[in-house]
């Protein structure tokens, strides 16, 4: 049975790499083809069995909550006009999926954002999805299995699962990077293996591999107690990567090597490339 029903999605950031587009429209609502970026991420979570979305957000980003809410007046108008196709497009979120929003309060980093959701997630295992990262939904034969397999691995091993993707040398400094174990560390599960640790945004010379954390995590609630003890480090921020590193010494953590490819929708150049690709796929 799948016990992972909660997903934490941090959306409080200002999206400075997407200015001026993100000045008054949250970057998560910018389009990729015919849908806002965050819709792909939430659909991915729902396909993996998630039933409770917890947004970690900011007062200036209420448009995201509105997008996930029911617009009663709009529905009434569309119903009156018999626009059934449009009705299903705006009411895409299944009725059984709950959405909660918590405020981060202070911009203290990704680790702090995840910890801000602790009182809603409680003792439940949960996934974290970073909405800048969109797993290619068009490679349909296997890309959407990634989160499903990560959760299945977690259910059978109870070890946290961190999705990684091999990145080019020049991109290593933008990511949390995994340090593989020297000996064979295959966990005997789908695409996953144990790791020695992680380094947040290393210089290429110090990087232990080119396996980058790409924004999908499955955690036991124990991560919250590690986040409470995590002090600011790289960039003066409370880093999720540091808490994972601490978790490794007690529980062990597996990386899950993703299939397909990811798109970075949080940076102007890569967003434009992704936008073009999504539009072409849907044209
Ligand atoms: C965060 C994480 C980093 C991860 C990245 C993926 O960094 O801290 O470990 O590799 O997301 O997108 P950010 O991009 O928020 O600086």
Coordinates of C-alpha atoms and ligand atoms in Angstrom, one line a residue:
X1 CA 0.0 0.0 0.0
X2 CA 1.2 3.5 -0.8
X3 CA 1.5 5.6 2.4
X4 CA 3.0 8.6 0.6
X5 CA 0.0 11.0 0.1
X6 CA 1.5 14.4 0.9
X7 CA 3.5 16.6 -1.5
X8 CA 5.3 19.8 -0.4
X9 CA 5.8 22.3 -3.2
X10 CA 7.9 25.4 -2.3
X11 CA 6.7 28.4 -4.3
X12 CA 7.6 31.3 -2.1
X13 CA 10.6 32.5 -4.1
X14 CA 10.5 35.7 -6.1
X15 CA 11.9 34.1 -9.2
X16 CA 14.6 36.7 -9.8
X17 CA 16.1 34.6 -12.7
X18 CA 12.8 35.0 -14.5
X19 CA 12.4 38.8 -14.2
X20 CA 10.7 40.8 -15.6
X21 CA 8.2 38.0 -16.5
X22 CA 7.9 37.0 -12.8
X23 CA 7.4 40.5 -11.4
X24 CA 3.6 40.3 -11.0
X25 CA 2.9 36.7 -12.4
X26 CA 4.4 33.9 -10.2
X27 CA 7.0 32.1 -12.3
X28 CA 5.1 28.8 -11.5
X29 CA 2.1 30.1 -13.5
X30 CA 4.1 31.0 -16.6
X31 CA 3.0 28.9 -19.5
X32 CA 4.7 25.8 -21.0
X33 CA 2.7 25.1 -24.1
X34 CA -0.9 25.2 -23.1
X35 CA -0.6 24.9 -19.3
X36 CA 1.1 26.8 -16.5
X37 CA 4.3 25.1 -15.5
X38 CA 3.1 24.1 -12.0
X39 CA 0.2 22.1 -13.5
X40 CA 2.6 19.6 -15.0
X41 CA 4.3 19.2 -11.6
X42 CA 1.0 18.7 -9.7
X43 CA -0.3 16.3 -12.4
X44 CA 2.9 14.3 -12.0
X45 CA 2.3 14.1 -8.2
X46 CA -1.3 13.1 -8.6
X47 CA -0.3 10.3 -11.0
X48 CA 2.0 9.0 -8.3
X49 CA -0.8 8.8 -5.8
X50 CA -0.5 12.2 -4.0
X51 CA -3.8 13.4 -2.4
X52 CA -2.6 16.4 -0.4
X53 CA -0.6 19.3 -2.0
X54 CA 1.0 21.6 0.5
X55 CA 2.2 24.9 -1.0
X56 CA 4.9 26.8 0.9
X57 CA 4.1 30.2 -0.4
X58 CA 4.3 34.0 0.0
X59 CA 1.6 36.7 0.1
X60 CA 2.5 38.0 -3.3
X61 CA 1.9 34.6 -4.9
X62 CA -1.8 34.1 -4.1
X63 CA -2.5 33.7 -7.8
X64 CA -1.1 30.1 -7.5
X65 CA -3.7 29.2 -4.8
X66 CA -6.4 30.8 -7.0
X67 CA -5.3 28.7 -9.9
X68 CA -5.8 25.6 -7.8
X69 CA -9.1 26.7 -6.4
X70 CA -12.6 26.4 -7.9
X71 CA -13.8 29.5 -9.6
X72 CA -17.5 29.2 -9.0
X73 CA -18.5 32.2 -11.1
X74 CA -16.4 31.1 -14.1
X75 CA -17.8 27.5 -13.8
X76 CA -21.4 28.9 -13.7
X77 CA -20.8 31.0 -16.8
X78 CA -19.2 28.1 -18.7
X79 CA -22.0 25.7 -17.7
X80 CA -24.7 28.2 -18.8
X81 CA -23.0 28.4 -22.2
X82 CA -22.5 24.6 -22.5
X83 CA -18.7 24.9 -22.8
X84 CA -17.9 21.5 -21.4
X85 CA -14.4 21.2 -22.9
X86 CA -13.3 24.4 -21.2
X87 CA -15.0 23.4 -18.0
X88 CA -12.9 20.2 -17.9
X89 CA -9.8 22.2 -18.7
X90 CA -10.3 24.7 -15.8
X91 CA -11.4 21.9 -13.3
X92 CA -8.5 19.6 -14.0
X93 CA -7.7 19.1 -10.3
X94 CA -9.4 15.9 -9.1
X95 CA -12.0 16.4 -6.2
X96 CA -10.2 14.1 -3.9
X97 CA -7.0 16.2 -4.0
X98 CA -6.7 18.7 -1.1
X99 CA -4.6 21.8 -1.4
X100 CA -3.2 23.6 1.7
X101 CA -1.0 26.7 1.7
X102 CA 1.5 27.7 4.4
X103 CA 3.5 30.9 4.5
X104 CA 7.3 30.7 4.8
X105 CA 7.5 34.0 6.6
X106 CA 11.2 34.5 6.0
X107 CA 13.3 33.7 2.9
X108 CA 15.8 31.4 4.7
X109 CA 16.3 28.8 2.0
X110 CA 14.9 25.6 0.7
X111 CA 15.4 23.6 3.9
X112 CA 13.5 26.3 5.8
X113 CA 10.7 26.2 3.2
X114 CA 10.2 22.4 3.6
X115 CA 10.3 22.8 7.4
X116 CA 7.5 25.4 7.2
X117 CA 5.2 22.6 6.0
X118 CA 5.9 20.3 9.0
X119 CA 2.8 21.1 11.0
X120 CA 0.6 20.2 8.0
X121 CA 2.5 17.0 6.9
X122 CA 2.8 15.8 10.5
X123 CA 4.2 12.3 10.9
X124 CA 3.5 11.3 7.3
X125 CA 6.0 10.4 4.7
X126 CA 6.0 13.0 1.9
X127 CA 7.5 14.0 -1.4
X128 CA 9.0 17.4 -2.2
X129 CA 8.7 18.6 -5.8
X130 CA 10.6 21.7 -6.9
X131 CA 8.3 23.4 -9.4
X132 CA 11.2 24.8 -11.5
X133 CA 11.9 21.3 -12.6
X134 CA 9.5 19.8 -15.1
X135 CA 10.0 16.2 -16.0
X136 CA 9.4 15.8 -19.7
X137 CA 5.7 14.7 -20.0
X138 CA 6.0 13.8 -23.7
X139 CA 8.3 10.9 -23.3
X140 CA 5.2 9.0 -22.2
X141 CA 6.5 5.5 -22.2
X142 CA 8.5 6.0 -19.1
X143 CA 9.2 9.5 -17.8
X144 CA 6.1 9.6 -15.6
X145 CA 7.2 6.5 -13.9
X146 CA 10.0 8.2 -12.1
X147 CA 8.1 9.5 -9.0
X148 CA 6.0 6.3 -9.0
X149 CA 9.2 4.2 -8.8
X150 CA 10.8 6.4 -6.2
X151 CA 7.7 6.1 -3.9
X152 CA 7.7 2.3 -4.5
X153 CA 11.4 2.1 -3.6
X154 CA 10.7 4.1 -0.4
X155 CA 7.7 1.9 0.5
X156 CA 9.8 -1.2 0.4
X157 CA 13.1 0.1 1.8
X158 CA 11.9 3.0 4.0
X159 CA 15.0 4.9 2.9
X160 CA 14.6 8.4 1.6
X161 CA 14.9 8.7 -2.2
X162 CA 16.5 11.6 -4.0
X163 CA 16.2 12.0 -7.8
X164 CA 19.4 12.7 -9.7
X165 CA 20.3 13.3 -13.3
X166 CA 23.7 13.4 -14.9
X167 CA 24.5 17.1 -15.9
X168 CA 27.2 18.7 -18.0
X169 CA 30.4 19.8 -16.2
X170 CA 29.5 23.5 -16.7
X171 CA 26.2 23.0 -14.8
X172 CA 27.5 21.2 -11.8
X173 CA 27.9 24.4 -9.7
X174 CA 24.1 25.0 -10.0
X175 CA 23.0 21.9 -8.1
X176 CA 23.3 19.7 -5.1
X177 CA 25.7 16.9 -6.2
X178 CA 25.7 13.3 -5.0
X179 CA 28.8 11.5 -3.8
X180 CA 28.4 7.8 -4.8
X181 CA 29.8 5.1 -2.5
X182 CA 33.1 3.6 -3.8
X183 CA 31.9 0.0 -3.8
X184 CA 28.7 -1.3 -5.5
X185 CA 25.9 0.3 -3.7
X186 CA 23.0 -1.0 -5.7
X187 CA 20.0 -1.2 -3.5
X188 CA 18.5 -3.9 -5.6
X189 CA 15.6 -1.6 -6.5
X190 CA 14.5 0.3 -9.6
X191 CA 17.4 2.6 -10.7
X192 CA 18.4 3.4 -7.1
X193 CA 21.7 3.1 -5.2
X194 CA 23.0 4.3 -1.8
X195 CA 25.2 7.4 -1.5
X196 CA 27.9 8.6 0.8
X197 CA 26.7 12.2 0.8
X198 CA 25.8 15.3 -1.1
X199 CA 27.6 18.6 -1.7
X200 CA 25.5 21.7 -2.4
X201 CA 26.6 23.7 -5.4
X202 CA 30.3 22.7 -5.5
X203 CA 32.9 24.1 -7.8
X204 CA 33.5 21.6 -10.6
X205 CA 37.0 20.8 -9.1
X206 CA 35.4 19.8 -5.8
X207 CA 32.4 18.0 -7.2
X208 CA 32.3 14.3 -6.2
X209 CA 30.3 13.3 -9.4
X210 CA 28.1 14.9 -12.0
X211 CA 24.9 13.4 -10.6
X212 CA 22.7 16.4 -9.7
X213 CA 19.7 16.6 -7.5
X214 CA 16.9 17.5 -9.8
X215 CA 14.0 18.5 -7.6
X216 CA 12.2 15.3 -6.5
X217 CA 12.6 13.9 -3.0
X218 CA 10.7 11.2 -1.0
X219 CA 11.2 11.6 2.7
X220 CA 10.2 10.0 6.0
X221 CA 8.9 12.7 8.5
X222 CA 12.2 12.2 10.3
X223 CA 13.8 14.8 7.9
X224 CA 11.9 17.5 9.9
X225 CA 14.0 16.9 13.0
X226 CA 17.2 17.2 11.0
X227 CA 15.9 20.4 9.3
X228 CA 15.3 21.9 12.7
X229 CA 19.0 21.4 13.6
X230 CA 20.3 22.6 10.2
X231 CA 22.2 25.9 10.3
X232 CA 22.6 28.2 7.3
X233 CA 25.5 27.3 5.0
X234 CA 25.9 27.8 1.2
X235 CA 24.5 31.3 0.2
X236 CA 23.6 31.9 3.9
X237 CA 20.6 29.6 3.5
X238 CA 19.2 26.6 5.4
X239 CA 20.0 24.0 2.8
X240 CA 17.8 20.9 2.4
X241 CA 20.9 19.1 1.1
X242 CA 22.6 19.6 4.5
X243 CA 19.7 18.0 6.3
X244 CA 19.8 15.0 3.9
X245 CA 23.5 14.7 4.5
X246 CA 22.9 14.4 8.2
X247 CA 20.1 11.9 7.6
X248 CA 22.5 9.6 5.7
X249 CA 24.7 8.9 8.8
X250 CA 21.7 7.5 10.7
X251 CA 19.3 6.1 8.2
X252 CA 21.1 5.9 4.8
X253 CA 19.6 7.6 1.7
X254 CA 19.3 6.4 -1.9
X255 CA 19.6 8.3 -5.1
X256 CA 17.2 7.5 -7.9
X257 CA 18.6 8.0 -11.3
X258 CA 15.8 9.5 -13.4
X259 CA 14.7 8.3 -16.8
X260 CA 13.8 10.7 -19.6
X261 CA 14.8 14.3 -19.2
X262 CA 14.1 17.3 -17.0
X263 CA 13.5 20.9 -18.1
X264 CA 14.5 23.9 -16.0
X265 CA 11.6 26.4 -16.0
X266 CA 13.2 28.7 -13.4
X267 CA 15.8 30.3 -15.6
X268 CA 15.1 32.6 -18.5
X269 CA 17.2 30.9 -21.2
X270 CA 16.2 27.3 -20.2
X271 CA 12.6 28.4 -19.8
X272 CA 12.5 29.8 -23.3
X273 CA 14.0 26.6 -24.7
X274 CA 11.4 24.5 -22.7
X275 CA 8.6 26.8 -23.8
X276 CA 9.5 26.3 -27.4
X277 CA 9.8 22.5 -27.0
X278 CA 6.4 22.2 -25.2
X279 CA 4.7 24.4 -27.8
X280 CA 6.1 22.3 -30.6
X281 CA 5.0 19.1 -29.0
X282 CA 1.5 20.4 -28.6
X283 CA 1.2 22.2 -32.0
Ligands
LIG1 C1 17.9 23.5 -5.2 C2 18.6 22.6 -4.3 C3 19.7 21.9 -5.1 C4 19.1 21.2 -6.3 C5 18.3 22.2 -7.1 C6 17.5 21.5 -8.2 O1 18.7 24.6 -5.5 O2 19.2 23.3 -3.2 O3 20.3 20.9 -4.3 O4 20.0 20.6 -7.1 O5 17.3 22.9 -6.3 O6 16.8 22.5 -9.0 P1 18.1 26.0 -6.1 O7 17.9 25.7 -7.6 O8 16.8 26.3 -5.4 O9 19.2 27.0 -5.9

